Structure formats: C-alpha cells, structure tokens
Coordinates of C-alpha atoms and ligand atoms in Angstrom, one line a residue:
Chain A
X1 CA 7.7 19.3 15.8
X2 CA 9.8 17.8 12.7
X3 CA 8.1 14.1 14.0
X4 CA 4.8 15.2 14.2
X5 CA 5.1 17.0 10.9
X6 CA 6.4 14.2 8.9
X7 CA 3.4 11.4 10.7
X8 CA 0.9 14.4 9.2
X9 CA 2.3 13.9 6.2
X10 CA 2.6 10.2 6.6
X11 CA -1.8 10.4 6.8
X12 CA -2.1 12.6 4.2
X13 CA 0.0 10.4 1.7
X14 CA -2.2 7.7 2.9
X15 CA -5.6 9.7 1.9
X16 CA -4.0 10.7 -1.5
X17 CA -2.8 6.8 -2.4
X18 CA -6.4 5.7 -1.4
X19 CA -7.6 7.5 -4.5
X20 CA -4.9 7.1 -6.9
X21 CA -3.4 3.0 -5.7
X22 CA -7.3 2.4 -5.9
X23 CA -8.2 3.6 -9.2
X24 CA -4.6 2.0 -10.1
X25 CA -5.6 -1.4 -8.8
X26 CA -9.1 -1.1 -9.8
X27 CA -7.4 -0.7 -13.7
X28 CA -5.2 -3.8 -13.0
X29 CA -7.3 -6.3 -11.1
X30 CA -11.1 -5.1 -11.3
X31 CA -10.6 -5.1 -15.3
X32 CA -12.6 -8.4 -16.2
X33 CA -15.6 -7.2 -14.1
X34 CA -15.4 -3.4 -15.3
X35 CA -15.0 -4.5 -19.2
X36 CA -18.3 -6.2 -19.0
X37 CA -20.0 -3.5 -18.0
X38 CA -18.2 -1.7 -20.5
X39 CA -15.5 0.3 -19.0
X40 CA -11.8 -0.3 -19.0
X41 CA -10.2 -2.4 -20.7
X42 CA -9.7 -6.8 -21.1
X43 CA -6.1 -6.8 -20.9
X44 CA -4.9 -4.0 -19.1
X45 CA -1.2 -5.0 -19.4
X46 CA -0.9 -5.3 -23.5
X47 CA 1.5 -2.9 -25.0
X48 CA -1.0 -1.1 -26.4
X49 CA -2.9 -0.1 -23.4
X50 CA 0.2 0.6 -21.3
X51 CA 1.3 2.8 -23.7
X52 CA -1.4 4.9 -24.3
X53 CA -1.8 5.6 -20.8
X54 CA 1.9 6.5 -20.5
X55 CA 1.0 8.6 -23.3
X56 CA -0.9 10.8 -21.3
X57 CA -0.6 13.6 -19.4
X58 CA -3.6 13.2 -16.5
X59 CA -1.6 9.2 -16.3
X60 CA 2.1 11.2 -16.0
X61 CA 0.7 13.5 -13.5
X62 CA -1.2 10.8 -11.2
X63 CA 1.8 8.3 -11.8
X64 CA 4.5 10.6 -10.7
X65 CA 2.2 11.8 -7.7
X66 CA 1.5 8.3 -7.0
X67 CA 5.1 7.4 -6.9
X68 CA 6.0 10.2 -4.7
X69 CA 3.5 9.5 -1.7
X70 CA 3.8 6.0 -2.1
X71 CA 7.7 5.7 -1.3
X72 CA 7.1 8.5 1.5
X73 CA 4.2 6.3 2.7
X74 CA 6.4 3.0 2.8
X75 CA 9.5 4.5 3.8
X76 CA 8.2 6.3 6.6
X77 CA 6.6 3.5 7.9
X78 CA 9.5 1.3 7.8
X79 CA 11.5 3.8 9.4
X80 CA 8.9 4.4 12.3
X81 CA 8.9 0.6 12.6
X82 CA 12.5 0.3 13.1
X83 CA 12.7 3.4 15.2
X84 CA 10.5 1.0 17.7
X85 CA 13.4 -0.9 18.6
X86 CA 14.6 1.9 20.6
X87 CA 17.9 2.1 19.1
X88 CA 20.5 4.3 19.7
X89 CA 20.5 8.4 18.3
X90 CA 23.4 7.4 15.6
X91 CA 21.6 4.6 14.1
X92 CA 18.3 6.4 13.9
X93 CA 19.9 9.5 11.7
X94 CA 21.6 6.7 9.7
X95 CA 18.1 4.4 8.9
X96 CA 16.6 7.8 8.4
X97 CA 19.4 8.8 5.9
X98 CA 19.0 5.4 4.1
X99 CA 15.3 6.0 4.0
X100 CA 15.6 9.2 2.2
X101 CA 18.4 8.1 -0.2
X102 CA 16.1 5.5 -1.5
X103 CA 13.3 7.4 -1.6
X104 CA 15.0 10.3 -3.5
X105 CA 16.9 7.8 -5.7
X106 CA 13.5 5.7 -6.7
X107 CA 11.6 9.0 -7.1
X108 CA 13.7 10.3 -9.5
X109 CA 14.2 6.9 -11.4
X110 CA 10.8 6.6 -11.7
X111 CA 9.7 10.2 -12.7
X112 CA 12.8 9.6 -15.5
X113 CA 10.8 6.2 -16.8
X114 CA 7.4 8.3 -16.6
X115 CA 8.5 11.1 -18.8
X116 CA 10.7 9.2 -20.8
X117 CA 7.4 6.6 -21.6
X118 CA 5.2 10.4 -22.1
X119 CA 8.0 11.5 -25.1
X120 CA 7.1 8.4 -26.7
X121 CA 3.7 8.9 -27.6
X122 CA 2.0 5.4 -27.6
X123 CA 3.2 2.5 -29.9
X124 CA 1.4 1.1 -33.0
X125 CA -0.7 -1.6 -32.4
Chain B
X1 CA 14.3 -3.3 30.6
X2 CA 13.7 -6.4 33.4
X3 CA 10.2 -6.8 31.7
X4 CA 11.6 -7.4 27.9
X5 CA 13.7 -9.8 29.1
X6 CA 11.1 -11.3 30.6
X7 CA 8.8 -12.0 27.6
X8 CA 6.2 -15.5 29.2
X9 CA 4.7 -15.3 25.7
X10 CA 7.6 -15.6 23.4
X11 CA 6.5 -15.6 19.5
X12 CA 2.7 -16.4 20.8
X13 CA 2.9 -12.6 22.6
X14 CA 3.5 -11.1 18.9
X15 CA 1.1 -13.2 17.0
X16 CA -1.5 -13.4 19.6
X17 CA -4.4 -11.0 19.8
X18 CA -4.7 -11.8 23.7
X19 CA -7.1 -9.9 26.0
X20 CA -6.9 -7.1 22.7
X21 CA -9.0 -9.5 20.5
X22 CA -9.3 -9.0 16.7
X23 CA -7.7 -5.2 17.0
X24 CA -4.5 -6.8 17.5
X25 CA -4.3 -9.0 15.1
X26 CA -5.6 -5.9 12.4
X27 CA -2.4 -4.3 14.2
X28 CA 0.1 -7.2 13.2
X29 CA -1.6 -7.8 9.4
X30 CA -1.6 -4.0 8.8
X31 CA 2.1 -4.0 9.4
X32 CA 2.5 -7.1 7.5
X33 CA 0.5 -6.2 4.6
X34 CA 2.5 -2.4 4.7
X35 CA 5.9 -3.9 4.6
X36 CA 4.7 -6.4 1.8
X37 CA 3.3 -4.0 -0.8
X38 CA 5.9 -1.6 0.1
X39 CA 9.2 -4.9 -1.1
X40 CA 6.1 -5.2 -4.2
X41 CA 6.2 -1.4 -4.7
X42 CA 10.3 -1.3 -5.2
X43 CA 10.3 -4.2 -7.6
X44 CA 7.4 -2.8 -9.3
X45 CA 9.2 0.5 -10.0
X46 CA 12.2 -1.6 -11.9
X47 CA 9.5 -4.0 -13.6
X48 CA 7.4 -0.5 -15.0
X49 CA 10.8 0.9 -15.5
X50 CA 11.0 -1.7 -18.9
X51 CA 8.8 0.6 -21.0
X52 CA 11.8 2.7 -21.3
X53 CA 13.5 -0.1 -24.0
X54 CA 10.3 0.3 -25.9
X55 CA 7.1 -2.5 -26.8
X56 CA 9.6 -5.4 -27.8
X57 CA 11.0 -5.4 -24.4
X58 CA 7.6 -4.4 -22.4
X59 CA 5.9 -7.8 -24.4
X60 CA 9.0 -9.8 -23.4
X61 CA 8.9 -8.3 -20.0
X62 CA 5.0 -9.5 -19.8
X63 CA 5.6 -12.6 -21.3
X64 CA 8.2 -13.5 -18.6
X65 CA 5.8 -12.6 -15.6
X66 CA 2.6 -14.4 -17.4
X67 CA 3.7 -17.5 -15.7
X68 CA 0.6 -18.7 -12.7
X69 CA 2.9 -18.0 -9.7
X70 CA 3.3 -14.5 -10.6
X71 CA -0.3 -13.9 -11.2
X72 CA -1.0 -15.7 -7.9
X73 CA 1.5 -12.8 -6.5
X74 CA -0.2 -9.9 -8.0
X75 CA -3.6 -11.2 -6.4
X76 CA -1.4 -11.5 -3.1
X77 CA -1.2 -8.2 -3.2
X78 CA -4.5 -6.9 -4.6
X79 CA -5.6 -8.7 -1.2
X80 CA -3.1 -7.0 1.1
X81 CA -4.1 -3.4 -0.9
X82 CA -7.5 -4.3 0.2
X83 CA -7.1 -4.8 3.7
X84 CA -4.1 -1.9 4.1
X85 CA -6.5 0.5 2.5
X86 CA -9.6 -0.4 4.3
X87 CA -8.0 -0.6 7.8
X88 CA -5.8 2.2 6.4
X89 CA -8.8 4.8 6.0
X90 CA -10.2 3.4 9.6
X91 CA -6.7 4.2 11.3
X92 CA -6.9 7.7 9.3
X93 CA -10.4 8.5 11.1
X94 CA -10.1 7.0 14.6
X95 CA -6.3 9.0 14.4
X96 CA -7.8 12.2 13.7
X97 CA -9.9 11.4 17.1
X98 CA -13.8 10.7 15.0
X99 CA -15.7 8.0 16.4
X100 CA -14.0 7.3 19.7
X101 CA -16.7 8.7 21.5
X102 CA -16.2 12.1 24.2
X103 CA -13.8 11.7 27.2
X104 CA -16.1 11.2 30.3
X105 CA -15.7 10.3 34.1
X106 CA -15.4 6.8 34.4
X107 CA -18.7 5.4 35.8
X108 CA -20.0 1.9 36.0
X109 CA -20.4 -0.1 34.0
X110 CA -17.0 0.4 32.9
X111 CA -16.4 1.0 28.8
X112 CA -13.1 1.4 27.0
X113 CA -11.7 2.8 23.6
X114 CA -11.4 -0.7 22.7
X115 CA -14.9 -2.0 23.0
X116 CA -16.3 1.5 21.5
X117 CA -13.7 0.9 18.8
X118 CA -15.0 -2.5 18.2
X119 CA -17.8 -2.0 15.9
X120 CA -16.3 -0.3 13.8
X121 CA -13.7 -2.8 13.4
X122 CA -15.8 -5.8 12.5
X123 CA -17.7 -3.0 10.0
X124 CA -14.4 -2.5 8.1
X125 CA -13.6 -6.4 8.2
X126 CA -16.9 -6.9 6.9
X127 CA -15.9 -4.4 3.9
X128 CA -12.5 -5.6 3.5
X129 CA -13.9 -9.3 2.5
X130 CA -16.9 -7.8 0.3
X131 CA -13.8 -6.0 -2.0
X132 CA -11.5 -9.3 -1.3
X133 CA -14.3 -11.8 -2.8
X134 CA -15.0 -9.1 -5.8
X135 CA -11.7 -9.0 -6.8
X136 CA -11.3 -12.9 -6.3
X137 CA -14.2 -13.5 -9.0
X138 CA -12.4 -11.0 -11.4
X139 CA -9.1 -12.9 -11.0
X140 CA -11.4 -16.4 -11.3
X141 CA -12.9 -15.1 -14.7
X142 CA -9.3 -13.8 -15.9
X143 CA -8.2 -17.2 -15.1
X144 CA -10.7 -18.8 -17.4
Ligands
LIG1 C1 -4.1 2.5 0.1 C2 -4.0 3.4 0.9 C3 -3.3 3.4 2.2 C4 -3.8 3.8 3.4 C5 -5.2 4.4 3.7 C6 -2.8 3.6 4.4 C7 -2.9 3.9 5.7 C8 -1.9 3.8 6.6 C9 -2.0 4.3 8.0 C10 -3.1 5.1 8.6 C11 -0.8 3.9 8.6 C12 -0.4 4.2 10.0 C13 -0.7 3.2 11.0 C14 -0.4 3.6 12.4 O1 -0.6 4.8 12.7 O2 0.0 2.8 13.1 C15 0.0 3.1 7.7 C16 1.2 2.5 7.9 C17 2.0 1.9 7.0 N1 1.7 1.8 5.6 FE1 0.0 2.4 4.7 N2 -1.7 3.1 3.7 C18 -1.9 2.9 2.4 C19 -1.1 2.5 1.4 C20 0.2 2.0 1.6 C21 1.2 1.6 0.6 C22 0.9 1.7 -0.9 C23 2.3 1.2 1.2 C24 3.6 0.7 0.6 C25 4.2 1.4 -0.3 C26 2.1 1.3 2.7 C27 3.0 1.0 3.7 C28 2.8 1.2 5.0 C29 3.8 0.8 6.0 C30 5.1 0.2 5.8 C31 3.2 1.3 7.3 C32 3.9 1.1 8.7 C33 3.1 0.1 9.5 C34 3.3 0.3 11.0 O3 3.8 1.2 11.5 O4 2.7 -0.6 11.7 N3 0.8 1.8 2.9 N4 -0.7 3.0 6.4
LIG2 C1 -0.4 -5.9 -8.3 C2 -0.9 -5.3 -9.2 C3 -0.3 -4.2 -10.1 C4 -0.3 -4.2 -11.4 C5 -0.8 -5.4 -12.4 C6 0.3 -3.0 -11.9 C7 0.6 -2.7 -13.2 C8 1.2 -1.5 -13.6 C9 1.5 -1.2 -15.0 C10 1.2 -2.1 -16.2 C11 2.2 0.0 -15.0 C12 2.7 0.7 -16.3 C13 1.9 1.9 -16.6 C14 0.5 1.7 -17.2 O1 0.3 0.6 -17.7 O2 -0.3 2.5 -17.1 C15 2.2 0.5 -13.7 C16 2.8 1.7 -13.3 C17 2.8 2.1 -12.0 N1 2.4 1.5 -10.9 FE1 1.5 -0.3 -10.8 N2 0.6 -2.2 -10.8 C18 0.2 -2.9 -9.7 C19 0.4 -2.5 -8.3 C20 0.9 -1.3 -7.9 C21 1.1 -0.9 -6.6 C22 0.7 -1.7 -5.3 C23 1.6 0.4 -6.6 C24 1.9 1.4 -5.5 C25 2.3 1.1 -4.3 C26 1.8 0.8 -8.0 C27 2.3 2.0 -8.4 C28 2.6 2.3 -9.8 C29 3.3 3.5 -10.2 C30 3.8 4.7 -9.3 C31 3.5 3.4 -11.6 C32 4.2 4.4 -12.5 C33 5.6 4.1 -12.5 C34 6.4 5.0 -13.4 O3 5.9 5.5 -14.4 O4 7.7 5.1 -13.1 N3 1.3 -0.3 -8.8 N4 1.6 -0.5 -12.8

C-alpha cells in the first residue's frame, strides 16, 4: 500500500514538474526565440531579472513547489532504481533513509534561499 | 540466480535494444537522462542558493559559469529535459493503462503491447527532436 502510494505520487510529481520545469526551462533556454516575439526577456540570468522574479510571490510559490516535487521526483527514482538490485531489507530502509534526509535537508535549504531572495525585494539596476 | 550469472550479452545486453527495438533504448536514455538532471538539479540548488549574498555575488557567481563549457552543459540538459519530459508524459499515459488497446483472446495474427505501443513511440520521438532543434536554434542565436 505505502509502495504503491508513493509511485502515485511519484506520477503526479511528474505531471506537476511538466508544467512548472517547462515554463522554467522555457524562461531559461527558449528566451532568444520568445524575446523576438516579444515576451520574456534577452538575458534571463542578469541580476536584475533574477531578482525581480525572486521578488515575487506567484515565482516563490512555483519555485518552492517546483523544488519540492522535483527532489521527490529524483529521489524516488533513484531509490526505486537501486531497490532493483534486489538488496537486502536493511539496506533498502537505509537508501530510503538517505533518500529522505536529502530530500528534507535540500527542501528546506532551498525554501530558506527562496524566502530569504522574496524579503529582499529586487535589486536596483 | 543461475541465469544472472549467466549474462551471453555482457554490457551489449544493457545497451542493446535487442528483439525490444527502440523501446528499450527510450528505457535506458530515460533513466540516464533522470539520473543526469536529477546530479544537475542538486548542484543547481547550491548555484541558485548564491542570491542569498546579494547581486555582487549573484554577477560573480554568473560571471564564473559564463565560460562555453558550462553553457554547452546547460544545453545538455535542456536536451535531456526534453526527452525526460516527452517520454516522461508518454510513460504517465500508457502507466495509467490509455492507449494500450483492450485485453482480448489471442487470435492470429498474433499482436503485442509492444508493437501497439510502437506508434506512439516513434510519435513522441518525432516530438522530442521538433523541441530539441527549437531549443538548439535558440542556443545558436544566444551564441551569436
Ligand atoms: C519534466 C517532467 C517529468 C516527467 C513527465 C517525468 C516522468 C517520469 C516518469 C513517468 C518516470 C517513471 C518511469 C517508469 O515508470 O519507469 C520517471 C522516472 C524518473 N525521473 Fe522523471 N519526469 C520528469 C522530470 C524529472 C526531473 C526534473 C527529474 C530529476 C530531478 C527526474 C528524475 C527521474 C528519475 C531519476 C527517474 C527514475 C528512472 C527509472 O526508474 O528508470 N524526472 N520520470
Ligand atoms: C539548465 C538550465 C537552467 C537554468 C539556466 C536555470 C536557471 C535558474 C535561475 C537563474 C534561478 C534563480 C531564480 C530566477 O532567476 O528566477 C533558478 C531557480 C530554480 N531552478 Fe533553475 N535553471 C535551470 C534548470 C533547472 C532544472 C532542470 C530544475 C529542476 C529540476 C530547476 C529548478 C529550479 C528551482 C526549484 C529554483 C528555485 C530555487 C530556490 O529558490 O531555492 N532549474 N534556476
């Protein structure tokens, strides 16, 4: 029950990063393209623009989201990859220990930078 | 545990697609790609983590990871995104049990999940390398 819970939630995080990773990379790689038809922006990694998204609130929302299903995304599927190896009971609770650890650890490391970035209310340019 | 011992194909039985075609080798690059962005993800979270010291250290931050073989990484993974996601959102629907077609009596000629599979497949590789050349004339104009 607790497996088949956690690979539901493993397709769901999936259907959620589509949206958000995709509008993400979309910002980040499609940006020559979408500035010459006049929508985002040339250089979507100058201060400026990085801090005015971090400034706000729909971008602190969708990044902390974003950072939440994409660590249970990755660190499930690593973990179901290594469970493969049909290794023994012990090992499994420890990989899946390690898993969580570093997903609660990141999570909250990155939900600090996020809000931290939010408090700071763009830069000057 | 006779048969994995007994592995005739060695490395060539992983990378293969054998009798399983071009499903299997979506199988081995989704797993690739997966584990790749997932080692980008982590770094990314310590990289993005640099706003905190303010704009000096986000521009000097930038200015480091400017240089060509870090852009040439970033497009690396815009690629694998691409594929992971496309393949990703096919896995998603076939999983859920759409588009496999009804379970019937096996009657000749024979058909399996594989070949019924199949179009849909090549339909999301055809997709995959639509987004892939996009994104590769964006990165060519950001390169010029
Ligand atoms: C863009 C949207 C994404 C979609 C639609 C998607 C979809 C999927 C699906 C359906 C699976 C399960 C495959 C199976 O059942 O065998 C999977 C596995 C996996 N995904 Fe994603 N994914 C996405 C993004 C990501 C991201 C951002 C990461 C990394 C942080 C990631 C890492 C992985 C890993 C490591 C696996 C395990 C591979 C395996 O078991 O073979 N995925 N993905
Ligand atoms: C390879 C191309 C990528 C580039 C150039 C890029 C760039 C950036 C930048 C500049 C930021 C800072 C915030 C902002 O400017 O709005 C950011 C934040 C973020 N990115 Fe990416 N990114 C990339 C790929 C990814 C991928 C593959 C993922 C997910 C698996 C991801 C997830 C995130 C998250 C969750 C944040 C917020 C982090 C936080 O606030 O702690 N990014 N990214």
């Amino acid at each position: 029950m607790r497996e088949s819970r956690l690979w539901f939630w493993h397709i769901l995080s999936a259907i959620v990063i589509v949206f958000l990773l995709g509008a993400h990379m979309g910002t980040m790689h499609m940006n020559t393209i979408l500035n010459s038809l006049g929508l985002g922006s040339a250089d979507p990694v100058d201060s400026v623009e990085v801090f005015r998204r971090s400034a706000s609130p729909v971008f602190l929302v969708a990044y902390i989201v974003l950072l939440g299903s994409a660590l249970f995304h990755g660190l499930y599927g690593l973990r179901s990859m290594l469970f493969e190896l049909s290794l023994s009971k012990s090992v499994e609770k420890t990989i899946g220990g390690l898993c969580a650890f570093a997903g609660f650890a990141l999570f909250g490391y990155g939900t600090y930078v996020a809000i931290v970035v939010y408090r700071m209310h763009g830069v000057q340019p | 545990m006779k048969n994995r011992l007994n592995n005739r194909l060695g490395l060539g039985g992983w990378l293969g697609g054998g009798r399983y075609g071009v499903d299997r080798y979506a199988y081995a690059f989704h797993r690739l790609t997966g584990l790749g962005i997932l080692a980008y993800f982590i770094m990314h979270i310590f990289v993005t983590g640099m706003r905190v010291g303010g704009q000096e250290e986000w521009e000097r931050t930038m200015a480091f990871f400017n240089a060509p073989v870090f852009k040439a990484g970033e497009f690396l993974v815009f690629l694998a995104f691409i594929f992971h996601a496309v393949n990703g959102i096919r896995l998603v629907i076939v999983e859920l049990a759409c588009g496999i077609g009804r379970p019937h009596v096996p009657a000749y000629p024979y058909t399996n999940s594989t070949m019924r599979q199949r179009p849909f497949v090549v339909a999301v590789m055809i997709l995959a390398a639509l987004l892939m050349i996009t994104g590769g004339v964006d990165f060519y104009f950001m390169l010029n």
